[in-house]
Short mmCIF file of C-alpha atoms and ligand atoms in Angstrom, two decimals:
data_model
loop_
_atom_site.label_atom_id
_atom_site.label_comp_id
_atom_site.label_asym_id
_atom_site.label_seq_id
_atom_site.Cartn_x
_atom_site.Cartn_y
_atom_site.Cartn_z
CA MET A 1 -26.90 -0.78 11.18
CA THR A 2 -25.71 -0.91 7.88
CA GLU A 3 -22.59 -3.18 6.67
CA ASP A 4 -20.32 0.47 6.43
CA ALA A 5 -21.17 1.83 9.96
CA ARG A 6 -20.40 -1.84 11.70
CA ALA A 7 -16.97 -1.04 9.68
CA LEU A 8 -15.87 1.30 12.63
CA THR A 9 -16.55 -0.80 15.54
CA GLY A 10 -13.24 -1.31 17.43
CA ARG A 11 -11.19 0.45 15.00
CA ARG A 12 -8.50 2.99 16.64
CA ILE A 13 -8.76 6.02 14.85
CA VAL A 14 -6.93 9.42 15.55
CA VAL A 15 -8.42 12.51 14.74
CA GLY A 16 -5.91 15.32 14.53
CA VAL A 17 -7.45 18.91 14.99
CA SER A 18 -5.46 22.08 13.57
CA GLY A 19 -6.43 25.75 13.86
CA SER A 20 -9.41 26.80 11.95
CA ILE A 21 -12.60 28.05 13.15
CA ALA A 22 -14.30 24.94 12.10
CA ALA A 23 -12.39 23.14 14.86
CA TYR A 24 -15.82 22.82 16.92
CA LYS A 25 -17.02 20.68 14.32
CA ALA A 26 -14.28 17.98 15.09
CA LEU A 27 -16.13 17.71 18.30
CA ILE A 28 -19.19 16.58 16.50
CA LEU A 29 -17.16 14.11 14.39
CA VAL A 30 -15.50 12.59 17.54
CA ARG A 31 -18.82 12.16 19.10
CA GLU A 32 -20.00 10.53 15.93
CA LEU A 33 -16.97 8.38 15.47
CA THR A 34 -17.07 7.42 18.99
CA SER A 35 -20.88 6.46 18.63
CA ALA A 36 -20.22 4.10 15.75
CA GLY A 37 -17.92 2.05 17.84
CA ALA A 38 -14.36 3.48 16.85
CA VAL A 39 -11.96 4.20 19.74
CA VAL A 40 -10.80 7.65 19.21
CA ASP A 41 -7.86 9.42 20.25
CA VAL A 42 -7.47 13.33 19.66
CA ALA A 43 -4.28 15.23 18.71
CA MET A 44 -4.25 19.14 18.38
CA THR A 45 -1.70 21.57 16.77
CA PRO A 46 -1.15 24.32 19.15
CA ALA A 47 -3.58 26.95 17.13
CA ALA A 48 -6.17 24.17 17.50
CA THR A 49 -6.26 24.76 21.27
CA ALA A 50 -6.85 28.49 20.97
CA PHE A 51 -10.23 27.43 19.27
CA VAL A 52 -11.37 24.36 21.01
CA THR A 53 -10.02 23.25 24.61
CA PRO A 54 -8.34 19.92 24.84
CA LEU A 55 -10.65 19.40 27.56
CA SER A 56 -13.86 19.30 25.50
CA PHE A 57 -12.23 16.44 23.43
CA ALA A 58 -10.96 14.53 26.60
CA ALA A 59 -14.53 14.76 27.88
CA LEU A 60 -15.75 13.13 24.95
CA THR A 61 -13.25 10.18 24.20
CA HIS A 62 -12.49 9.75 27.84
CA ARG A 63 -8.93 9.64 26.66
CA PRO A 64 -5.87 12.09 27.03
CA VAL A 65 -5.40 14.53 24.25
CA VAL A 66 -2.08 14.78 22.50
CA THR A 67 -1.10 18.60 22.14
CA ASP A 68 2.81 18.47 22.51
CA VAL A 69 5.71 17.10 20.23
CA LEU A 70 8.28 19.23 21.07
CA GLY A 71 9.23 17.53 24.39
CA LEU A 72 7.85 19.72 27.04
CA ASP A 73 5.71 16.88 28.16
CA PRO A 74 7.51 13.60 28.25
CA ASP A 75 4.27 11.46 28.12
CA SER A 76 2.98 13.30 25.01
CA GLN A 77 6.39 12.23 23.15
CA ILE A 78 5.64 8.78 23.50
CA ALA A 79 2.18 9.16 23.00
CA HIS A 80 2.31 10.64 19.45
CA VAL A 81 4.69 7.51 18.46
CA GLU A 82 2.10 4.89 20.06
CA LEU A 83 -0.86 6.61 18.40
CA ALA A 84 0.97 6.60 14.89
CA GLU A 85 1.69 2.72 15.38
CA ALA A 86 -1.99 1.88 16.82
CA ALA A 87 -4.04 3.85 14.37
CA ASP A 88 -6.38 2.27 11.83
CA ALA A 89 -6.95 5.27 10.37
CA ILE A 90 -6.12 9.01 10.96
CA VAL A 91 -8.64 11.66 10.13
CA VAL A 92 -7.35 15.22 10.19
CA ALA A 93 -10.55 17.65 10.40
CA PRO A 94 -10.27 20.51 9.82
CA ALA A 95 -7.00 20.54 8.02
CA THR A 96 -5.75 24.19 7.40
CA ALA A 97 -3.75 25.31 4.64
CA ASN A 98 -0.69 25.35 6.77
CA LEU A 99 -1.00 21.92 7.43
CA LEU A 100 -1.97 20.64 4.09
CA ALA A 101 1.51 22.48 3.38
CA GLU A 102 3.29 20.47 6.21
CA LEU A 103 2.16 17.41 5.58
CA ALA A 104 2.89 17.87 1.69
CA ALA A 105 6.40 18.74 2.67
CA GLY A 106 7.23 16.22 5.19
CA LEU A 107 7.35 18.85 8.05
CA VAL A 108 6.91 17.68 11.31
CA ASP A 109 6.55 20.45 13.95
CA ASP A 110 3.08 19.69 15.94
CA ALA A 111 1.42 16.45 17.43
CA VAL A 112 -0.96 16.40 14.35
CA SER A 113 1.66 16.21 11.67
CA ALA A 114 4.16 13.95 13.67
CA ILE A 115 1.43 11.26 13.77
CA VAL A 116 0.80 11.43 10.27
CA CYS A 117 4.18 11.41 9.30
CA ALA A 118 5.18 8.77 11.50
CA SER A 119 2.10 6.25 11.05
CA ARG A 120 1.28 3.77 8.10
CA ALA A 121 -2.47 3.80 8.83
CA ARG A 122 -5.00 5.14 6.16
CA VAL A 123 -5.43 8.69 6.03
CA VAL A 124 -8.34 10.89 5.41
CA ILE A 125 -8.18 14.68 5.34
CA ALA A 126 -10.85 17.35 5.60
CA PRO A 127 -9.71 20.73 4.44
CA ALA A 128 -11.25 24.15 5.67
CA MET A 129 -10.17 27.25 4.79
CA ASP A 130 -10.97 30.81 3.05
CA ALA A 131 -12.03 30.16 -0.66
CA GLY A 132 -8.66 32.09 -1.88
CA MET A 133 -6.64 29.79 0.17
CA TRP A 134 -8.13 26.47 -1.14
CA THR A 135 -7.96 27.89 -4.71
CA HIS A 136 -4.20 29.01 -4.53
CA PRO A 137 -2.18 27.10 -7.18
CA ALA A 138 -0.04 26.04 -3.69
CA THR A 139 -2.57 24.59 -2.06
CA GLN A 140 -4.28 22.68 -4.95
CA ARG A 141 -0.22 21.48 -5.80
CA ASN A 142 -0.23 20.16 -2.04
CA VAL A 143 -3.53 18.57 -2.24
CA GLU A 144 -2.32 16.54 -5.56
CA THR A 145 0.86 15.67 -3.51
CA LEU A 146 -0.85 14.35 -0.71
CA ARG A 147 -3.03 12.33 -2.97
CA GLY A 148 -0.40 10.80 -4.34
CA PHE A 149 0.81 9.40 -1.00
CA GLY A 150 -2.55 7.52 -1.23
CA TYR A 151 -4.35 9.98 1.39
CA LEU A 152 -8.11 10.44 0.98
CA VAL A 153 -8.64 14.14 0.62
CA LEU A 154 -12.39 15.39 0.72
CA GLU A 155 -13.22 18.27 -0.83
CA PRO A 156 -14.64 21.16 1.24
CA GLU A 157 -18.13 22.36 0.73
CA VAL A 158 -19.33 25.74 -0.76
CA GLY A 159 -21.16 27.92 1.69
CA SER A 160 -20.80 30.88 3.98
CA LEU A 161 -17.16 31.18 4.99
CA ALA A 162 -16.12 32.70 8.53
CA SER A 163 -14.89 35.51 6.52
CA GLY A 164 -18.31 36.34 5.83
CA LEU A 165 -18.21 35.54 2.05
CA THR A 166 -19.55 32.63 0.26
CA GLY A 167 -17.07 30.29 -1.74
CA ILE A 168 -15.80 27.11 -1.18
CA GLY A 169 -13.73 26.05 1.79
CA ARG A 170 -16.22 24.83 4.47
CA LEU A 171 -15.09 21.73 6.31
CA ALA A 172 -17.16 18.97 5.01
CA GLU A 173 -19.98 18.10 7.13
CA PRO A 174 -19.18 15.55 10.02
CA ALA A 175 -21.58 12.81 8.81
CA THR A 176 -19.77 12.97 5.35
CA ILE A 177 -16.55 12.79 6.96
CA VAL A 178 -17.76 9.56 9.16
CA ALA A 179 -19.16 8.03 6.12
CA ALA A 180 -15.95 8.74 4.12
CA VAL A 181 -14.06 6.68 7.08
CA GLU A 182 -16.53 4.14 7.29
CA ARG A 183 -16.06 3.17 3.47
CA LEU A 184 -12.65 3.17 3.54
CA PHE A 185 -12.85 0.46 5.86
CA ALA A 186 -15.99 -1.56 4.19
CA ARG A 187 -13.77 -1.64 1.49
CA SER A 188 -10.20 -2.35 3.41
CA GLY A 189 -11.92 -5.45 4.62
CA ASP A 190 -13.01 -7.08 1.32
CA LEU A 191 -9.91 -9.51 1.44
CA GLU A 192 -10.62 -11.03 4.86
CA GLY A 193 -10.05 -14.62 4.63
CA LEU A 194 -7.58 -14.69 1.80
CA ARG A 195 -4.02 -15.57 2.13
CA VAL A 196 -1.55 -14.08 -0.22
CA VAL A 197 1.74 -14.56 -1.11
CA ILE A 198 3.56 -11.63 -2.76
CA THR A 199 7.22 -11.83 -4.25
CA ALA A 200 8.74 -8.20 -4.65
CA GLY A 201 12.48 -6.97 -5.44
CA GLY A 202 15.35 -8.24 -7.45
CA THR A 203 17.84 -11.21 -7.12
CA ARG A 204 21.49 -11.51 -6.95
CA GLU A 205 22.98 -14.05 -8.42
CA PRO A 206 26.86 -15.06 -6.78
CA ILE A 207 29.58 -14.68 -9.25
CA ASP A 208 32.06 -15.10 -5.95
CA PRO A 209 31.78 -14.28 -2.43
CA VAL A 210 31.40 -10.91 -2.76
CA ARG A 211 30.35 -10.67 -6.34
CA PHE A 212 26.81 -10.79 -8.16
CA ILE A 213 24.62 -10.32 -11.10
CA GLY A 214 21.79 -8.31 -10.20
CA ASN A 215 19.07 -5.60 -11.44
CA ARG A 216 17.84 -2.55 -10.48
CA SER A 217 14.33 -3.43 -9.32
CA SER A 218 13.23 -1.52 -6.06
CA GLY A 219 10.21 -4.05 -4.95
CA LYS A 220 8.04 -1.02 -4.60
CA MET A 221 5.43 -2.60 -6.77
CA GLY A 222 5.32 -5.97 -4.91
CA VAL A 223 5.22 -3.89 -1.48
CA ALA A 224 2.36 -1.75 -2.30
CA MET A 225 0.66 -4.79 -3.58
CA ALA A 226 1.60 -6.21 0.06
CA GLU A 227 0.44 -2.99 1.73
CA ALA A 228 -2.95 -2.79 -0.12
CA ALA A 229 -3.51 -6.41 0.47
CA ARG A 230 -3.08 -5.98 4.36
CA ASP A 231 -4.99 -3.21 4.86
CA ARG A 232 -7.59 -4.62 2.91
CA GLY A 233 -7.82 -7.58 5.68
CA ALA A 234 -5.73 -10.42 3.72
CA ALA A 235 -3.05 -12.59 5.34
CA VAL A 236 0.20 -11.55 3.65
CA THR A 237 3.32 -13.22 2.94
CA LEU A 238 5.88 -11.14 1.43
CA ILE A 239 9.03 -12.87 -0.06
CA GLY A 240 11.62 -10.51 -0.61
CA GLY A 241 14.72 -10.19 -2.83
CA THR A 242 16.74 -7.25 -2.97
CA MET A 243 14.62 -4.03 -1.92
CA SER A 244 15.31 -0.24 -1.91
CA VAL A 245 12.31 0.07 0.60
CA THR A 246 11.29 -0.85 3.84
CA PRO A 247 9.23 -3.96 4.13
CA PRO A 248 5.71 -2.92 5.38
CA ARG A 249 4.34 -3.97 9.05
CA GLY A 250 2.07 -6.56 9.98
CA VAL A 251 3.23 -9.09 7.07
CA THR A 252 5.11 -12.14 7.52
CA LEU A 253 8.36 -11.54 5.63
CA THR A 254 10.86 -13.86 4.08
CA GLU A 255 14.16 -12.83 2.65
CA ALA A 256 15.09 -14.69 -0.46
CA THR A 257 17.67 -12.82 -2.53
CA THR A 258 18.77 -15.53 -5.25
CA ALA A 259 16.51 -17.02 -7.57
CA ALA A 260 17.30 -20.05 -5.98
CA ALA A 261 16.07 -19.03 -2.55
CA MET A 262 13.27 -17.52 -4.02
CA ARG A 263 12.06 -20.35 -5.79
CA GLU A 264 12.38 -22.66 -2.70
CA SER A 265 10.11 -20.00 -0.61
CA VAL A 266 7.34 -19.49 -3.27
CA ILE A 267 7.11 -23.60 -3.73
CA ARG A 268 6.98 -24.16 0.01
CA ALA A 269 4.50 -21.25 0.40
CA ALA A 270 2.23 -21.33 -2.81
CA PRO A 271 0.11 -24.40 -1.62
CA ALA A 272 -1.22 -22.73 1.62
CA HIS A 273 -2.07 -19.84 0.20
CA ASP A 274 -4.82 -18.64 -2.21
CA ILE A 275 -3.09 -16.22 -4.49
CA LEU A 276 0.40 -15.55 -5.79
CA ILE A 277 1.38 -12.42 -7.10
CA MET A 278 5.02 -12.82 -8.52
CA ALA A 279 6.16 -8.96 -8.55
CA ALA A 280 9.95 -9.70 -8.55
CA ALA A 281 12.27 -9.56 -10.86
CA VAL A 282 13.81 -12.72 -10.92
CA ALA A 283 17.12 -13.37 -12.78
CA ASP A 284 16.58 -15.48 -15.72
CA PHE A 285 20.14 -16.48 -15.74
CA ALA A 286 22.75 -17.24 -13.23
CA PRO A 287 26.33 -17.94 -13.12
CA ALA A 288 26.84 -21.72 -14.25
CA ARG A 289 29.67 -22.20 -11.37
CA PRO A 290 29.86 -19.31 -8.70
CA SER A 291 33.55 -19.20 -7.28
CA GLY A 292 33.76 -20.34 -3.51
CA ARG A 293 36.54 -17.88 -3.49
CA LYS A 294 36.99 -14.21 -4.50
CA ILE A 295 38.10 -14.26 -8.27
CA LYS A 296 41.39 -12.68 -8.79
CA ARG A 297 41.90 -9.79 -11.11
CA ASP A 298 43.48 -11.21 -14.35
CA ALA A 299 44.68 -9.20 -17.33
CA SER A 300 42.96 -11.89 -19.88
CA GLY A 301 39.35 -11.13 -18.35
CA LEU A 302 36.71 -13.54 -17.28
CA ASP A 303 34.60 -15.49 -18.96
CA LEU A 304 31.30 -16.09 -17.22
CA ARG A 305 28.87 -18.57 -18.71
CA LEU A 306 25.27 -18.38 -17.22
CA VAL A 307 22.79 -20.44 -16.87
CA PRO A 308 18.89 -20.43 -16.84
CA ASN A 309 17.24 -20.09 -13.95
CA PRO A 310 14.10 -22.19 -13.09
CA ASP A 311 11.08 -20.37 -14.11
CA ILE A 312 9.21 -20.31 -10.56
CA ILE A 313 5.74 -18.98 -11.49
CA ALA A 314 5.52 -21.89 -14.46
CA GLU A 315 6.41 -24.50 -11.84
CA VAL A 316 3.84 -23.30 -9.61
CA GLY A 317 1.50 -22.90 -12.55
CA GLU A 318 2.02 -26.91 -13.11
CA MET A 319 0.76 -27.50 -9.61
CA PRO A 320 -2.13 -29.79 -9.15
CA ALA A 321 -5.67 -27.42 -9.19
CA ASP A 322 -5.94 -28.48 -5.44
CA ILE A 323 -3.12 -26.84 -4.12
CA ARG A 324 -2.43 -24.17 -6.88
CA PRO A 325 -2.80 -20.71 -5.91
CA PHE A 326 -4.11 -18.20 -8.57
CA LEU A 327 -1.24 -16.88 -10.13
CA VAL A 328 -0.91 -13.30 -11.25
CA GLY A 329 2.72 -12.45 -12.91
CA PHE A 330 4.37 -9.37 -13.82
CA ALA A 331 5.93 -8.58 -17.28
CA ALA A 332 8.15 -6.35 -18.25
CA GLU A 333 8.38 -5.67 -21.93
CA SER A 334 10.60 -3.25 -24.20
CA ASP A 335 8.52 -4.38 -27.39
CA ASP A 336 5.24 -5.99 -28.59
CA LEU A 337 3.85 -5.85 -25.09
CA GLU A 338 0.85 -7.37 -26.06
CA ALA A 339 1.97 -10.24 -27.54
CA ASN A 340 4.76 -10.95 -25.22
CA ALA A 341 2.59 -10.53 -22.19
CA THR A 342 -0.05 -13.05 -23.55
CA GLY A 343 2.42 -15.40 -24.63
CA LYS A 344 3.64 -15.59 -21.11
CA LEU A 345 0.50 -15.94 -19.65
CA ARG A 346 -0.21 -18.97 -22.00
CA ASP A 347 2.94 -20.43 -21.62
CA LYS A 348 3.40 -19.96 -17.96
CA GLY A 349 0.02 -21.01 -17.19
CA LEU A 350 -1.18 -17.56 -15.26
CA ASP A 351 -4.61 -16.38 -14.50
CA LEU A 352 -3.43 -12.70 -15.27
CA ILE A 353 -0.48 -10.80 -15.99
CA VAL A 354 0.49 -7.12 -15.30
CA ALA A 355 2.43 -5.78 -18.30
CA ASN A 356 4.66 -2.45 -18.36
CA GLN A 357 6.44 -1.16 -21.12
CA VAL A 358 10.05 -0.40 -20.27
CA GLY A 359 13.20 0.83 -22.31
CA GLY A 360 10.98 4.05 -23.39
CA PRO A 361 11.25 7.56 -22.11
CA PHE A 362 9.42 6.44 -18.72
CA ASP A 363 10.90 3.90 -16.78
CA ALA A 364 8.76 2.09 -14.39
CA ILE A 365 11.83 0.12 -12.54
CA GLY A 366 12.22 2.21 -9.23
CA SER A 367 9.71 4.82 -10.01
CA ASP A 368 6.76 5.87 -7.78
CA ASP A 369 4.27 5.81 -10.91
CA ASN A 370 3.56 3.21 -13.25
CA THR A 371 1.47 2.50 -16.10
CA VAL A 372 0.25 -1.04 -16.58
CA THR A 373 -1.98 -3.10 -18.73
CA VAL A 374 -3.62 -6.28 -17.17
CA PHE A 375 -4.06 -9.18 -19.61
CA GLY A 376 -6.54 -12.17 -18.93
CA VAL A 377 -6.69 -14.95 -21.28
CA GLU A 378 -9.48 -13.12 -23.36
CA GLY A 379 -6.99 -10.13 -23.69
CA ALA A 380 -6.47 -7.04 -22.42
CA LEU A 381 -8.69 -5.95 -19.42
CA THR A 382 -7.73 -2.66 -18.44
CA ASP A 383 -7.06 0.91 -19.52
CA TRP A 384 -5.48 2.85 -16.67
CA PRO A 385 -3.57 6.13 -16.65
CA MET A 386 -0.15 6.52 -15.30
CA LEU A 387 -0.83 6.35 -11.40
CA PRO A 388 1.10 6.22 -8.02
CA LYS A 389 1.94 2.22 -7.54
CA ARG A 390 -0.36 2.37 -4.75
CA GLN A 391 -3.26 3.44 -6.54
CA ILE A 392 -2.35 0.40 -9.10
CA ALA A 393 -1.98 -2.12 -6.28
CA GLU A 394 -5.69 -0.91 -5.20
CA ARG A 395 -6.96 -1.35 -8.48
CA LEU A 396 -5.22 -4.50 -9.25
CA TRP A 397 -6.82 -6.03 -5.90
CA ASP A 398 -10.15 -5.01 -6.94
CA LEU A 399 -9.50 -6.84 -10.33
CA ILE A 400 -7.90 -10.19 -8.92
CA ALA A 401 -10.35 -10.65 -6.05
CA ASP A 402 -13.33 -10.12 -8.56
CA ARG A 403 -11.62 -12.79 -10.99
CA TYR A 404 -10.75 -15.09 -7.80
CA ARG A 405 -14.20 -15.08 -6.76
CA ARG A 406 -16.13 -15.61 -9.85
CA ASP A 407 -15.42 -19.22 -9.52
CA ASP A 408 -15.14 -19.55 -6.13
CA PRO A 409 -17.86 -21.60 -3.86
CA ALA A 410 -17.34 -19.56 -0.74
CA PRO A 411 -16.90 -15.88 -2.04
CA THR A 412 -15.87 -14.33 1.20
CA ARG A 413 -13.49 -16.79 2.37
CA GLY A 414 -10.01 -17.86 0.51
CA ARG A 415 -10.26 -21.30 -0.33
CA LYS A 416 -7.30 -22.32 1.67
CA ALA A 417 -7.98 -20.38 4.96
CA ALA A 418 -10.16 -23.14 6.74
CA THR A 419 -7.84 -26.24 5.72
CA ARG A 420 -4.42 -24.92 6.01
CA ALA A 421 -1.92 -24.21 8.94
CA PRO A 422 -2.52 -20.68 10.45
CA ARG A 423 0.04 -17.74 9.62
CA ARG A 424 3.23 -18.75 10.69
O1 C5P B 1 11.34 -12.85 -16.60
P1 C5P B 1 9.80 -12.86 -17.23
O2 C5P B 1 9.47 -11.49 -18.24
O3 C5P B 1 9.40 -13.86 -18.12
O4 C5P B 1 8.83 -12.61 -15.81
C1 C5P B 1 7.40 -12.79 -15.97
C2 C5P B 1 7.09 -13.39 -14.81
O5 C5P B 1 7.45 -14.64 -14.43
C3 C5P B 1 7.20 -12.56 -13.74
O6 C5P B 1 6.13 -12.42 -12.76
C4 C5P B 1 8.31 -12.95 -13.06
O7 C5P B 1 8.27 -12.72 -11.31
C5 C5P B 1 8.29 -14.52 -13.14
N1 C5P B 1 9.63 -15.22 -13.17
C6 C5P B 1 9.86 -16.13 -12.29
N2 C5P B 1 10.67 -16.86 -12.41
C7 C5P B 1 11.93 -16.77 -13.38
C8 C5P B 1 12.05 -15.63 -14.05
C9 C5P B 1 10.50 -14.81 -13.71
O8 C5P B 1 8.64 -16.73 -11.59
N3 C5P B 1 13.10 -17.21 -13.17
#
């Protein structure tokens, strides 16, 4: 058995089947996933049940098939939520043009779209339809949207179609789909054994009990880094400041809304982690003397004196080598990106710095997309286009893991895994 094939053993996989003539091939797919050791549950749209019976899938999986989400069957209502949470991956095969449109729009009116929408598992989609439908701009736009969500959309194959015509639109072969799922997990385990701590979001520096100085950071980049690391097998601690996104499940979350609280959490966590990703926008200044009482309106105005906050990552950079984690900083620069970012890399003692331009026509803060350049001591290491933050996170982890392991004597484990206390 290859490394990739072993990747499916014990994995919970939901196969979502929609109403295409290719639905019969989903039976072969389910059988192959089950043979590879996966625990497979099947969900079907109402139209899919017109092509293949739920009984056929139940016979292969020895598990109930979810076909209803609208409330006729109370068991199914719970089943789709449970499956969404339990799934390690969801494979939608075949996916009709209609289902692609539903998923892209966030419409949820059948068991398959409900499970995909409710889940945070990795999603693989194998479309099957008539060539005209596949090449229609609406379908292509929906596919782009779904790829933007981080879903893996496989290309349909060229061949004879149910319409009698020959063209693109055939469902990818079950073996191709299984291989794609295996690769997902083979890669998704590559951070196994690593303990990573990630900061995300902004901070709020109190002026008085109700007012603060804050920033617009959404936490999206740090959360994308946390989700990607979690999905690739790392033990993740997320130190969250003020965020506009929901923290991911499956990570250890510590809240730290001021720079001082964030410093305390990071300094405490750093020695027990292999890698620190400092994606938070930590306030550089805080009011010198926050008032314990609400400051009254005053016609003469208010003078606020700000004092510098401690530079957290620089402090970690000075830790002794045996406890200092691998350090990745982020830098938002409005001018002289390269000089400023590499200056920070040197001054703060970082291993890598992820720099992005702010203040121009594109604003990365709060956006779902970003364009970044990563610098190491030797200079720029990347030339990436504008990408969704989750895709940037995946590329960053490829780079960070590679760098981290270059001088690690035990390449598949984190240095701290064996010696430190287990995850809290
Ligand atoms: O604010 P600056 O551009 O210097 O931030 C660069 C890096 O330093 C970021 O990774 C940020 O999280 C970190 N930082 C920090 N403590 C601060 C300010 C920034 O760790 N007080």
